[in-house]
XYZ file of C-alpha atoms in Angstrom:
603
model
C 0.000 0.000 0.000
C 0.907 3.575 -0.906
C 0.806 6.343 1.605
C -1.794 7.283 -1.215
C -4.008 3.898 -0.309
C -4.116 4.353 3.647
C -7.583 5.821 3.687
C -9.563 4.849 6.705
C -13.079 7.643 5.736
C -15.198 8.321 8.546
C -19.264 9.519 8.547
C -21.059 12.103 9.632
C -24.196 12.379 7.822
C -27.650 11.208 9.627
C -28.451 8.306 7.039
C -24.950 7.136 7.963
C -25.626 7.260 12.297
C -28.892 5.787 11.376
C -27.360 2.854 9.901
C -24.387 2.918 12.688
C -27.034 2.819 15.215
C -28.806 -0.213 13.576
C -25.514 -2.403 13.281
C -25.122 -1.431 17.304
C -28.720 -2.931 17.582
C -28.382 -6.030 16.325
C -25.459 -6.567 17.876
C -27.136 -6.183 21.338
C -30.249 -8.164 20.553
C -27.087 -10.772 19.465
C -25.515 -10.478 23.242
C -28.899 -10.480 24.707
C -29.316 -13.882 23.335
C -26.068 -15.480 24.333
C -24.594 -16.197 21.359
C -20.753 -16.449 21.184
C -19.052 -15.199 18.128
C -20.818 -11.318 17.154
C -22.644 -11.264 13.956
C -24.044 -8.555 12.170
C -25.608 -9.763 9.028
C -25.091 -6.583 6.631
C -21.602 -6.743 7.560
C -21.059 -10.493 7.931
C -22.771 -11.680 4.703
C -23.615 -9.245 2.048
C -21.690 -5.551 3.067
C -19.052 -5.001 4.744
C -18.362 -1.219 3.903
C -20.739 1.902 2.163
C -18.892 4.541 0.260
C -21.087 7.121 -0.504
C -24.136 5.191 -0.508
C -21.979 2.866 -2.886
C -21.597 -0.783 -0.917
C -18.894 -3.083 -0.785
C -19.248 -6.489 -0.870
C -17.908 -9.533 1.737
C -17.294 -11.282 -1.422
C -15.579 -8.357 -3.531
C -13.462 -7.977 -0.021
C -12.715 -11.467 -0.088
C -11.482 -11.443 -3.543
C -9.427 -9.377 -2.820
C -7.722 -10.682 -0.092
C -7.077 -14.001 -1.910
C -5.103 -12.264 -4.898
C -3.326 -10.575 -2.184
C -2.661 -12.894 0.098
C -4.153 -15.776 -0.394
C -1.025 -17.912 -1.632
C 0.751 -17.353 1.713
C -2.285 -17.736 3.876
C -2.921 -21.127 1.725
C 0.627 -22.386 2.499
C 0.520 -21.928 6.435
C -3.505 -23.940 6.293
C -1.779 -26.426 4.227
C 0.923 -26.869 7.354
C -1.474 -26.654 9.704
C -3.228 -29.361 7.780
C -0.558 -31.695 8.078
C 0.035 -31.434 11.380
C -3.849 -31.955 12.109
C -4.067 -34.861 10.191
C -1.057 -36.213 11.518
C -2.266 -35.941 14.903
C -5.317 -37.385 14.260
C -3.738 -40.643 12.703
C -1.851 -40.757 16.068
C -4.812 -39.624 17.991
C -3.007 -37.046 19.631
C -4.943 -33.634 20.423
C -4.574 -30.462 21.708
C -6.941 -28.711 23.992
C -7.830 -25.020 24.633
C -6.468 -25.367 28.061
C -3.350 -26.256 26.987
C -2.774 -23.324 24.450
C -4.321 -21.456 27.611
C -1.474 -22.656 29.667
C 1.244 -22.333 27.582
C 0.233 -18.494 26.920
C 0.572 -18.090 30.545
C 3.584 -19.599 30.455
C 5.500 -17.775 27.448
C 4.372 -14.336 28.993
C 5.737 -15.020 32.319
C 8.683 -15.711 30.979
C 8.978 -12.151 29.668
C 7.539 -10.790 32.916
C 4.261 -10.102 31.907
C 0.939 -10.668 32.308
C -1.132 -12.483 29.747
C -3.284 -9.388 28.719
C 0.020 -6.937 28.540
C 1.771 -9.933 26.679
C -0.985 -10.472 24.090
C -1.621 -6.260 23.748
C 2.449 -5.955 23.093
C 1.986 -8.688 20.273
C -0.464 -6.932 18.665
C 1.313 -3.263 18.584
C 4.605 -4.851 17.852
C 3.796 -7.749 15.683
C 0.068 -7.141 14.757
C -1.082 -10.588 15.726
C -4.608 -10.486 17.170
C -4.410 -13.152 20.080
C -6.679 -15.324 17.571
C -3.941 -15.564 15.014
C -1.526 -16.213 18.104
C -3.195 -18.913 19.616
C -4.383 -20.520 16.280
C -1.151 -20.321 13.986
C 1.803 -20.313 16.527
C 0.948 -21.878 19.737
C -1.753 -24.345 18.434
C 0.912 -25.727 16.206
C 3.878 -25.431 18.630
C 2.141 -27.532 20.770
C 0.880 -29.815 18.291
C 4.479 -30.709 17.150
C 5.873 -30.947 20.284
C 3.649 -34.055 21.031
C 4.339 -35.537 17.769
C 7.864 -35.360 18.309
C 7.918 -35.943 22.289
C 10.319 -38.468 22.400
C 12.820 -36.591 20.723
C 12.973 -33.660 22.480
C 13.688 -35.000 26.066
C 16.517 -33.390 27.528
C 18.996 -35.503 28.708
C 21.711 -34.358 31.718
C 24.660 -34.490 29.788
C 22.895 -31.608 27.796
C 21.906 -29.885 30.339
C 25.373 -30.209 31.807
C 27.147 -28.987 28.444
C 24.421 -25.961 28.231
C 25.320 -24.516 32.099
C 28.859 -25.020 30.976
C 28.725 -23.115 28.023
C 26.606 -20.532 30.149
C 28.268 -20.482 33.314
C 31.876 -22.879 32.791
C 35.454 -21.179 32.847
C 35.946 -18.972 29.555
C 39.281 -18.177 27.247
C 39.010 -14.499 26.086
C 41.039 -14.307 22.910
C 41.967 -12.117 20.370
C 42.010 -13.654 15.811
C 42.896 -13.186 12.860
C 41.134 -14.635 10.321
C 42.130 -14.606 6.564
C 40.944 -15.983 3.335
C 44.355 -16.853 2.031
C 45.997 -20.006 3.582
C 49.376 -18.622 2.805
C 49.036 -15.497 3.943
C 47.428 -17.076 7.348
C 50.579 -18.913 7.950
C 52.783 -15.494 7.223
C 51.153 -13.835 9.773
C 50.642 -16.385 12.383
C 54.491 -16.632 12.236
C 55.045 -13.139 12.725
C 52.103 -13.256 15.534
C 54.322 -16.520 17.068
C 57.661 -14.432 16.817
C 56.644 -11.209 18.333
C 53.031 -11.979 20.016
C 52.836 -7.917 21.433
C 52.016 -7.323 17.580
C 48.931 -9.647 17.138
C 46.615 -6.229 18.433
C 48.427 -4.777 15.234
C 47.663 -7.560 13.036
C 44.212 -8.261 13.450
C 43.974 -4.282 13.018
C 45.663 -3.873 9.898
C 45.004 -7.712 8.138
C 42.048 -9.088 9.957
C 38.974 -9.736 7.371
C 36.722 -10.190 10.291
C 35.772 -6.135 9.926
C 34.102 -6.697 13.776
C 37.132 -7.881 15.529
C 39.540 -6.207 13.761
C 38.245 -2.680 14.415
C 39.134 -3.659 18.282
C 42.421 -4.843 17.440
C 41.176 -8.758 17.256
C 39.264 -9.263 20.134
C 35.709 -11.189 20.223
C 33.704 -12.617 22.467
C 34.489 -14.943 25.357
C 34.964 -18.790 24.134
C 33.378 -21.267 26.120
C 32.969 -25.093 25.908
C 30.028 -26.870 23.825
C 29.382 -23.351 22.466
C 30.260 -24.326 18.815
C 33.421 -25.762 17.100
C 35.052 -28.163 19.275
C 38.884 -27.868 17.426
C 38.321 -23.571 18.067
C 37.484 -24.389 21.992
C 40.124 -26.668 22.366
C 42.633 -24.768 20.601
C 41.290 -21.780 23.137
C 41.909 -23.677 26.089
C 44.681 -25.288 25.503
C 46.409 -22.166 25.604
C 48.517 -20.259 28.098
C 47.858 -16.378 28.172
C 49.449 -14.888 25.385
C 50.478 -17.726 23.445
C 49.267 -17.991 19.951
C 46.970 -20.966 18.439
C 48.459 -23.332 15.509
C 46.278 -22.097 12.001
C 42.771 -23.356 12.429
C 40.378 -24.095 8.803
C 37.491 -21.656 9.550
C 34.660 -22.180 6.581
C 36.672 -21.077 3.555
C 38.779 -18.900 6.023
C 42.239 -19.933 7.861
C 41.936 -18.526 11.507
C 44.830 -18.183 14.792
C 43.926 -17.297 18.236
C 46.023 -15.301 20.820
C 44.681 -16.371 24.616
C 44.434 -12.917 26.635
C 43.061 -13.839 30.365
C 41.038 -16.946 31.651
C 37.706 -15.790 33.021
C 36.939 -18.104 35.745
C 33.804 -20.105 35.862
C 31.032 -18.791 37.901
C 28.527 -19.850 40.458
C 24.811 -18.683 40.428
C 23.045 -18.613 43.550
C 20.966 -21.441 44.970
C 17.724 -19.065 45.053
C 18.160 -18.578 40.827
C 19.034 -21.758 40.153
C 15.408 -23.115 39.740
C 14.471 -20.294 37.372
C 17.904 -21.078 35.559
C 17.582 -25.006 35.193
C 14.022 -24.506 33.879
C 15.186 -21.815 31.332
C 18.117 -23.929 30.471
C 15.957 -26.650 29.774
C 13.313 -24.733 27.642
C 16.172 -23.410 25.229
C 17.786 -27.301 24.475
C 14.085 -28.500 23.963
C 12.904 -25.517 21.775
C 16.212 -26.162 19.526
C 15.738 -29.964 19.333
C 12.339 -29.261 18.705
C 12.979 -27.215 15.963
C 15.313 -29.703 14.321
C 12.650 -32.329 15.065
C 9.975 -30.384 13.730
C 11.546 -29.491 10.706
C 12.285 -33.070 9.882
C 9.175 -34.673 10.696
C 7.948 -31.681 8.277
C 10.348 -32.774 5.541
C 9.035 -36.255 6.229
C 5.305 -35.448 6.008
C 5.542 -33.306 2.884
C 7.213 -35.882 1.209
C 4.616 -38.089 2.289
C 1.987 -36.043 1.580
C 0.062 -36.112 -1.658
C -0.617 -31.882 -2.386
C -2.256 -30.422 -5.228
C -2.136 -26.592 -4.752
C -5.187 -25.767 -6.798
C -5.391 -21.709 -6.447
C -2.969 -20.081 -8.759
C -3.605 -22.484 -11.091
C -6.370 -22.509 -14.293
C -6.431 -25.271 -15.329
C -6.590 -27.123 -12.265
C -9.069 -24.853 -10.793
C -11.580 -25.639 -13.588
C -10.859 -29.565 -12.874
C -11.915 -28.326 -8.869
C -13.897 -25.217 -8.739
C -14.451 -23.674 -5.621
C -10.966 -25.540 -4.716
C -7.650 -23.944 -3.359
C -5.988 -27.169 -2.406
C -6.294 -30.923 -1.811
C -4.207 -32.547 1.132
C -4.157 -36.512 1.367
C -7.408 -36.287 -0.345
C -8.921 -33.599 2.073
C -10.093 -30.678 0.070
C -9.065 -27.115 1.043
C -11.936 -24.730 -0.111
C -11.082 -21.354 -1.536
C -13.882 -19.932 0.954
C -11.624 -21.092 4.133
C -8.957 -19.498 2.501
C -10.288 -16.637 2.191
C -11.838 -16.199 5.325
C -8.124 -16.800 7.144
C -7.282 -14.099 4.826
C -9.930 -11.791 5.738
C -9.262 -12.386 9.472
C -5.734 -11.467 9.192
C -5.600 -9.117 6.311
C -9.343 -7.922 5.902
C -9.050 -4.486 7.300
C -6.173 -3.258 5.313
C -7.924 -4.943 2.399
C -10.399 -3.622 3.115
C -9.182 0.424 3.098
C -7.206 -0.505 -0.081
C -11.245 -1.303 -1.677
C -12.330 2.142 0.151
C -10.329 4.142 -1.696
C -10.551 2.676 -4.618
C -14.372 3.019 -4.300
C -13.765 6.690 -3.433
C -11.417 7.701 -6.836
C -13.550 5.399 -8.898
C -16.641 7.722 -7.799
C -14.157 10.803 -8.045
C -13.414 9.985 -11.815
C -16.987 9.476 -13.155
C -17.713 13.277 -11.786
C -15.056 14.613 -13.239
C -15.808 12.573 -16.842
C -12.146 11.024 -16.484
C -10.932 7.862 -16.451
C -7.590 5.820 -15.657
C -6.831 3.893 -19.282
C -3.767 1.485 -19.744
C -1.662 3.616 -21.093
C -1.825 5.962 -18.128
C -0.621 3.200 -16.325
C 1.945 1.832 -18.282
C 3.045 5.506 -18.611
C 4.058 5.757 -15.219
C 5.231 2.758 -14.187
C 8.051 3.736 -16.837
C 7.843 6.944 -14.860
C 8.880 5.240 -11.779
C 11.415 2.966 -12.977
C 13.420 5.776 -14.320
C 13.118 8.263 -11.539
C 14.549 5.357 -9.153
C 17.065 4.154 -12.109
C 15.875 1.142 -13.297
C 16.947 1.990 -17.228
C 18.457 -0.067 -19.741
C 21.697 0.561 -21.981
C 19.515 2.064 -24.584
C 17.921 4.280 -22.183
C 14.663 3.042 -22.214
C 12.509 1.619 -18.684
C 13.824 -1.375 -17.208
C 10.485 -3.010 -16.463
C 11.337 -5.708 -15.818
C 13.825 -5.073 -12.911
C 11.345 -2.491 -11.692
C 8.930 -5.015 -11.074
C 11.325 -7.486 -9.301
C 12.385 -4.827 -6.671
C 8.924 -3.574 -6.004
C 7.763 -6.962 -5.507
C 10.167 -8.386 -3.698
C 8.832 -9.673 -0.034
C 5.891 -8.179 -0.983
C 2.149 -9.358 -1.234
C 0.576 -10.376 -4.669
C 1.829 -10.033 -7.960
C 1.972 -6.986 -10.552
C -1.707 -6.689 -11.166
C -1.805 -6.316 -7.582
C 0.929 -3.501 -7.643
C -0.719 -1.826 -10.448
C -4.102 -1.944 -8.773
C -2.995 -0.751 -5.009
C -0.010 1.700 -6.169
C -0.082 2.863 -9.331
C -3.409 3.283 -9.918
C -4.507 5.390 -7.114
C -1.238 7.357 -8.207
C -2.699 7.994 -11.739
C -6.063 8.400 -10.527
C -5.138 11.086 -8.138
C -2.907 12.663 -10.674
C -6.094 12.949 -13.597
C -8.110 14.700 -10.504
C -5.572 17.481 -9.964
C -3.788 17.704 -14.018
C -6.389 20.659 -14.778
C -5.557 22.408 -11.635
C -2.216 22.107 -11.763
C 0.277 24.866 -13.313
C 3.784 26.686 -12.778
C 3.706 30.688 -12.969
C 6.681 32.659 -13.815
C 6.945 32.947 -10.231
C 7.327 29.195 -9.448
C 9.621 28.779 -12.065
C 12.243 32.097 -10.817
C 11.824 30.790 -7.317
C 12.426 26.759 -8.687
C 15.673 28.205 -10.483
C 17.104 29.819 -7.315
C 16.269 26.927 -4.809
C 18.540 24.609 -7.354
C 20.768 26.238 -9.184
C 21.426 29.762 -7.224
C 23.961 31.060 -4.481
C 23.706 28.822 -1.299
C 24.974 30.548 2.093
C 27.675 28.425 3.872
C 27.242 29.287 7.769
C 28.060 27.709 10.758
C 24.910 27.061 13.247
C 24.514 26.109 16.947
C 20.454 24.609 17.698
C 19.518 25.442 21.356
C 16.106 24.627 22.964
C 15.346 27.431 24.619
C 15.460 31.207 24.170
C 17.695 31.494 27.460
C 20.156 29.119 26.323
C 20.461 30.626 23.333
C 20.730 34.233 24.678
C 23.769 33.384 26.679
C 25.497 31.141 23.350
C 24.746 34.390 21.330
C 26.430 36.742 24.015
C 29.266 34.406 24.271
C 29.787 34.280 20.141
C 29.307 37.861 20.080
C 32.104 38.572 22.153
C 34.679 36.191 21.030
C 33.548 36.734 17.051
C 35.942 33.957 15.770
C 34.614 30.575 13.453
C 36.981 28.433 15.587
C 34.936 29.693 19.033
C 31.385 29.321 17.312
C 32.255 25.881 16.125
C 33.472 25.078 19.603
C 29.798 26.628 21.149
C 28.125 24.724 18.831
C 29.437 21.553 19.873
C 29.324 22.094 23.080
C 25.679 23.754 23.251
C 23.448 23.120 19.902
C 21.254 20.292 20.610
C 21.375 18.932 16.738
C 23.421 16.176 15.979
C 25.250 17.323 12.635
C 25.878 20.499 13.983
C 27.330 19.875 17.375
C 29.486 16.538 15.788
C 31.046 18.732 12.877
C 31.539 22.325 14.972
C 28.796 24.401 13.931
C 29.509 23.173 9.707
C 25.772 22.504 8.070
C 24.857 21.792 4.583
C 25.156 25.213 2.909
C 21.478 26.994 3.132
C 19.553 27.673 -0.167
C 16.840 30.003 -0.642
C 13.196 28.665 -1.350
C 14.220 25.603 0.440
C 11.420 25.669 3.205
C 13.090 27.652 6.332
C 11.868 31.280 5.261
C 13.055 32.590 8.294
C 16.791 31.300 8.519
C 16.897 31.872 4.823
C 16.267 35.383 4.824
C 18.289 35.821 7.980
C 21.263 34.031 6.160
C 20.772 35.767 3.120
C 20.945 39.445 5.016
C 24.592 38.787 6.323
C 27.979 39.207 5.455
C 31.286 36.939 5.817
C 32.035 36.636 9.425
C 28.690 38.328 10.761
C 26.458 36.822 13.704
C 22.792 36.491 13.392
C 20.056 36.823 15.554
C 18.505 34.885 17.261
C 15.829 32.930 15.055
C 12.705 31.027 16.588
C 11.445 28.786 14.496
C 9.289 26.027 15.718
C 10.799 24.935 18.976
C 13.897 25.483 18.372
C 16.201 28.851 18.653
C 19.105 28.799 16.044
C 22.258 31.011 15.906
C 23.916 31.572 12.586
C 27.722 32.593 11.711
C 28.102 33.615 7.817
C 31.047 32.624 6.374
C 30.427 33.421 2.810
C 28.681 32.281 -0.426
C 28.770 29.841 -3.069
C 28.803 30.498 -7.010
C 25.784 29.673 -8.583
C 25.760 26.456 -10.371
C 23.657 27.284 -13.518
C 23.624 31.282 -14.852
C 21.397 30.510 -18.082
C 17.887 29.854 -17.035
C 17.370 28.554 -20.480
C 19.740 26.117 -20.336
C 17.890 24.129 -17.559
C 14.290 25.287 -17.700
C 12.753 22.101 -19.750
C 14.435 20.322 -16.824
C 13.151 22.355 -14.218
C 10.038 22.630 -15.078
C 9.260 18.847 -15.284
C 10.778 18.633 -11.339
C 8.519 21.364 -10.221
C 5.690 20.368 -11.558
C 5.755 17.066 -10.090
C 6.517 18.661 -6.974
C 3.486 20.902 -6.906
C 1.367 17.774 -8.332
C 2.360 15.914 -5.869
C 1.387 19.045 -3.087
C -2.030 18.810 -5.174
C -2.194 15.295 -5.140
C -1.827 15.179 -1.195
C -4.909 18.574 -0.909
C -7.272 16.273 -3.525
C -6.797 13.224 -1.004
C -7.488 15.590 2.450
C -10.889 17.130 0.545
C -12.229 13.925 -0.414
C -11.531 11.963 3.223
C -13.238 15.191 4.419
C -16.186 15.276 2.496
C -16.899 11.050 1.958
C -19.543 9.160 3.597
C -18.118 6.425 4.752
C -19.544 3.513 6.999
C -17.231 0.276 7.698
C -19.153 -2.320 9.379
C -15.849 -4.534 9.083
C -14.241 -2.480 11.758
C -17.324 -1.697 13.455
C -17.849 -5.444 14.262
C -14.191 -5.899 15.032
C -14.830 -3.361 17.555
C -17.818 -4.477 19.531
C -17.094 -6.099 22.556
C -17.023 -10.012 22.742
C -18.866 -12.236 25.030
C -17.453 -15.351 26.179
C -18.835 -18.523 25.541
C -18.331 -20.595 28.443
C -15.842 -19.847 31.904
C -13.406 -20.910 30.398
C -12.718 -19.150 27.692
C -12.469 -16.260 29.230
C -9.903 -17.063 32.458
C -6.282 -16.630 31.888
């Protein structure tokens, strides 16, 4: 989505509380009745939004979360699928309770509560407790049963892990090099004089990490990783030098700089400690056991992925996928899709609605070669062009695409589209005046002011920096005040130097200020915003282009897009203003839930 596409349109007009205020109804005559999951049927079967007294369909918004999500949504059911069936052939279950419990569990183990847990996961991670419960913990659990008796931990792994944890440590400093024979040059140099290893790994290390700290990384410990590294580490004395150790395609030496002794925890955290100790070995073996028995039941499995595909979806219509024989419907696809991804779907179909309308009032309309014309557009601008000059489409499209949802139709239709759409609403009211163009020229091609600037955040702070610069009127002392007092990073890291100021370039008030002075003068104080900001001149530049003439096909083509765009953004505020909008979707998201048994609702 575009910042173009994130519409959410709210209503004001009395047909639109009217309908509000029945959706509210029915969904209290729903709690008054007991039942468990709300349901309002205008927004649960037929409409699920009304755009100017234009409707959206549940169907046209599931549509349109299966093109744009459906083939990932289809590929987690069809793992979940496995992992059901396989359960069932080993009549193995998992319970509510137990996804309850482990909940419980998982947040205590970050220190929080379940509600604050699930709340955090859904700011940070937007996953609704739902999706949590049904597509992470469900199966988590679900695998861990399957693969039970290989993921008990035995002692000798729990030993190894506290060892690695808590065991006697080699801090070391390496060199590590691609070239075998230049490995053994250095490690013999390293071996003659070892005082020069820090200098070594500095100036030859291709480890960029370690070798900005002249070779040193972290402490090695046993059963942490490579065995021949940790027993090359402890085998040595402090400040001898390893034998060269194969690394990958690297050749690696170690200098030993202090044993760190092993250490003791207390007998109070030792509980907490074995228990975490033990979660981390069975979540990795887990893993590894999981994605094997995976491996195994995918290769066992007989899948035909049916959406995405024509001609198998006209051998099974209504189809998105048969597992083992079990058929996948495209509707349970698409409602997983609408529960994760309806309500940004859903303002992607909003908009749309709302230009669509726009367009047929203004007698325009959005053709293919619109389209086509500025997807070019945008390949160029962000330098996708080939030899000949010409669009590179085709690389366009795989960087825009890439870890992205859908495909290009679903580009076109969510980015460029609204683009072009928005651009045929504003082309008519869109022009540069002789002004715009003089004032385009100066901002990038005229004189910039080079000045040195200290950023305080408060006019008394910057009353006593201005006194002090005044009275010691000398670049050296300004840059020194600025980075000691301005609160803005560039300026206080480089002594007062700032990119050089240009006029027209959005700061009216430090521009003209800048503009007024000579070499060496002090400024005024200048408020603008929150901030107070102090200004040395210390001259000006040349400017880059004299002849207008020379650049004004140029120029004119980069303002106007500018001011298109500015138009663009104005169109977009008047008609979220002025829409009548009403989305039951998020209206029913938002009603309160009622639990269907004790249960369900304890945590």
């Amino acid at each position: 989505m575009t910042a173009h596409a994130r519409w959410m349109l709210r209503s004001t007009s009395p047909q639109n509380s009217i309908r509000r205020l029945l959706v509210l109804v029915a969904a209290v005559v729903a709690i008054a009745g007991g039942v468990t999951t709300m349901s309002v049927d205008a927004a649960e079967n037929s409409v699920v939004a009304v755009v100017n007294a234009d409707p959206i369909s549940r169907d046209t918004l599931a549509e349109a979360s299966v093109e744009r999500y459906g083939t990932d949504v289809l590929d987690n059911l069809i793992n979940r699928h496995l992992i059901m069936q396989e359960c069932k052939r080993r009549g193995l279950g998992v319970t509510t309770e137990e996804v309850r419990t482990e909940i419980v569990r998982v947040a205590k183990k970050f220190g929080l509560n379940v509600e604050s847990y699930l709340q955090l996961l859904q700011e940070e991670r937007d996953i609704t407790p739902e999706q949590y419960s049904r597509e992470i913990i469900w199966p988590m659990l679900a695998l861990r049963k399957l693969v039970a008796d290989q993921v008990d931990v035995t002692q000798q792994e729990f030993n190894e892990a506290f060892v690695s944890q808590y065991g006697e440590a080699v801090k070391c400093r390496m060199v590590m090099i691609q070239d075998k024979s230049q490995a053994i040059q250095l490690h013999a140099q390293a071996a003659a004089e070892p005082s020069s290893f820090a200098r070594l790994a500095k100036e030859f290390s291709e480890d960029p990490t370690s070798a900005s700290v002249g070779g040193l990384i972290p402490p090695i410990r046993r059963y942490m990783g490579d065995k021949t590294i940790e027993d090359a580490a402890f085998g040595l004395a402090e400040g001898d030098v390893s034998e060269v150790l194969p690394v990958g395609d690297h050749w690696m030496f170690l200098q030993a700089v202090r044993r760190i002794p092993a250490s003791q925890p207390s007998p109070q955290a030792l509980p907490a400690i074995k228990e975490q100790i033990n979660d981390r070995i069975r979540d990795e073996k887990m893993k590894t056991a999981a994605s094997q028995l995976f491996e195994q039941l995918q290769k066992q499995a007989q899948v035909v992925k049916v959406l995405g595909d024509q001609a198998a979806s006209a051998k099974y219509p209504g189809v998105a996928a048969i597992i083992n024989g079990q058929q996948v419907s495209i509707a349970s696809v698409a409602a997983e899709c609408i529960k994760r991804h309806g309500e940004s779907v859903l303002e992607g179909e909003i908009n749309r609605k709302l230009l669509t309308q726009a367009l047929s009032k203004a007698g325009k309309q959005v053709t293919n070669a619109d389209l086509q014309a500025e997807i070019e557009r945008a390949a160029i601008s962000f330098g996708y062009i080939t030899p000949n000059g010409a669009a590179d489409i085709a690389g366009w499209f795989d960087a825009v695409l890439e870890g992205g949802p859908g495909t290009r139709d679903v580009y076109i239709e969510d980015v460029v589209w609204p683009s072009v759409a928005l651009k045929k609403l504003v082309e008519d009211e869109t022009t540069l005046t002789q002004t715009d163009m003089q004032e385009g020229f100066e901002a990038h091609y005229g004189p910039r002011a080079e000045v040195l600037a200290c950023v305080l955040s408060d006019q008394r702070s910057a009353q006593k920096v201005w006194e002090m610069a005044r009275d010691n009127p000398t670049d050296q002392f300004f840059g020194q005040l600025a980075n000691q007092y301005s609160i803005e990073p560039v300026s206080a890291s480089n002594y007062g130097k700032v990119p050089p100021i240009r006029k027209f370039g959005g700061q009216p008030a430090v521009e003209k200020e800048a503009f007024q002075m000579k070499p060496g003068d002090l400024s005024g104080i200048i408020a603008t915003g929150d901030k107070y900001i102090i200004l040395r001149c210390q001259g000006f530049t040349e400017p880059v282009v004299s002849d207008f003439n020379a650049v004004e096909g140029e120029l004119r083509s980069v303002l106007l897009e500018k001011k298109m765009n500015l138009a663009m953004g104005l169109k977009y505020d008047r008609l979220k203003e002025t829409a009548e909008i009403d989305n039951f979707f998020v209206a029913t998201k938002e009603l309160p839930r009622v639990a269907g048994s004790e249960a369900s609702t304890r945590q």
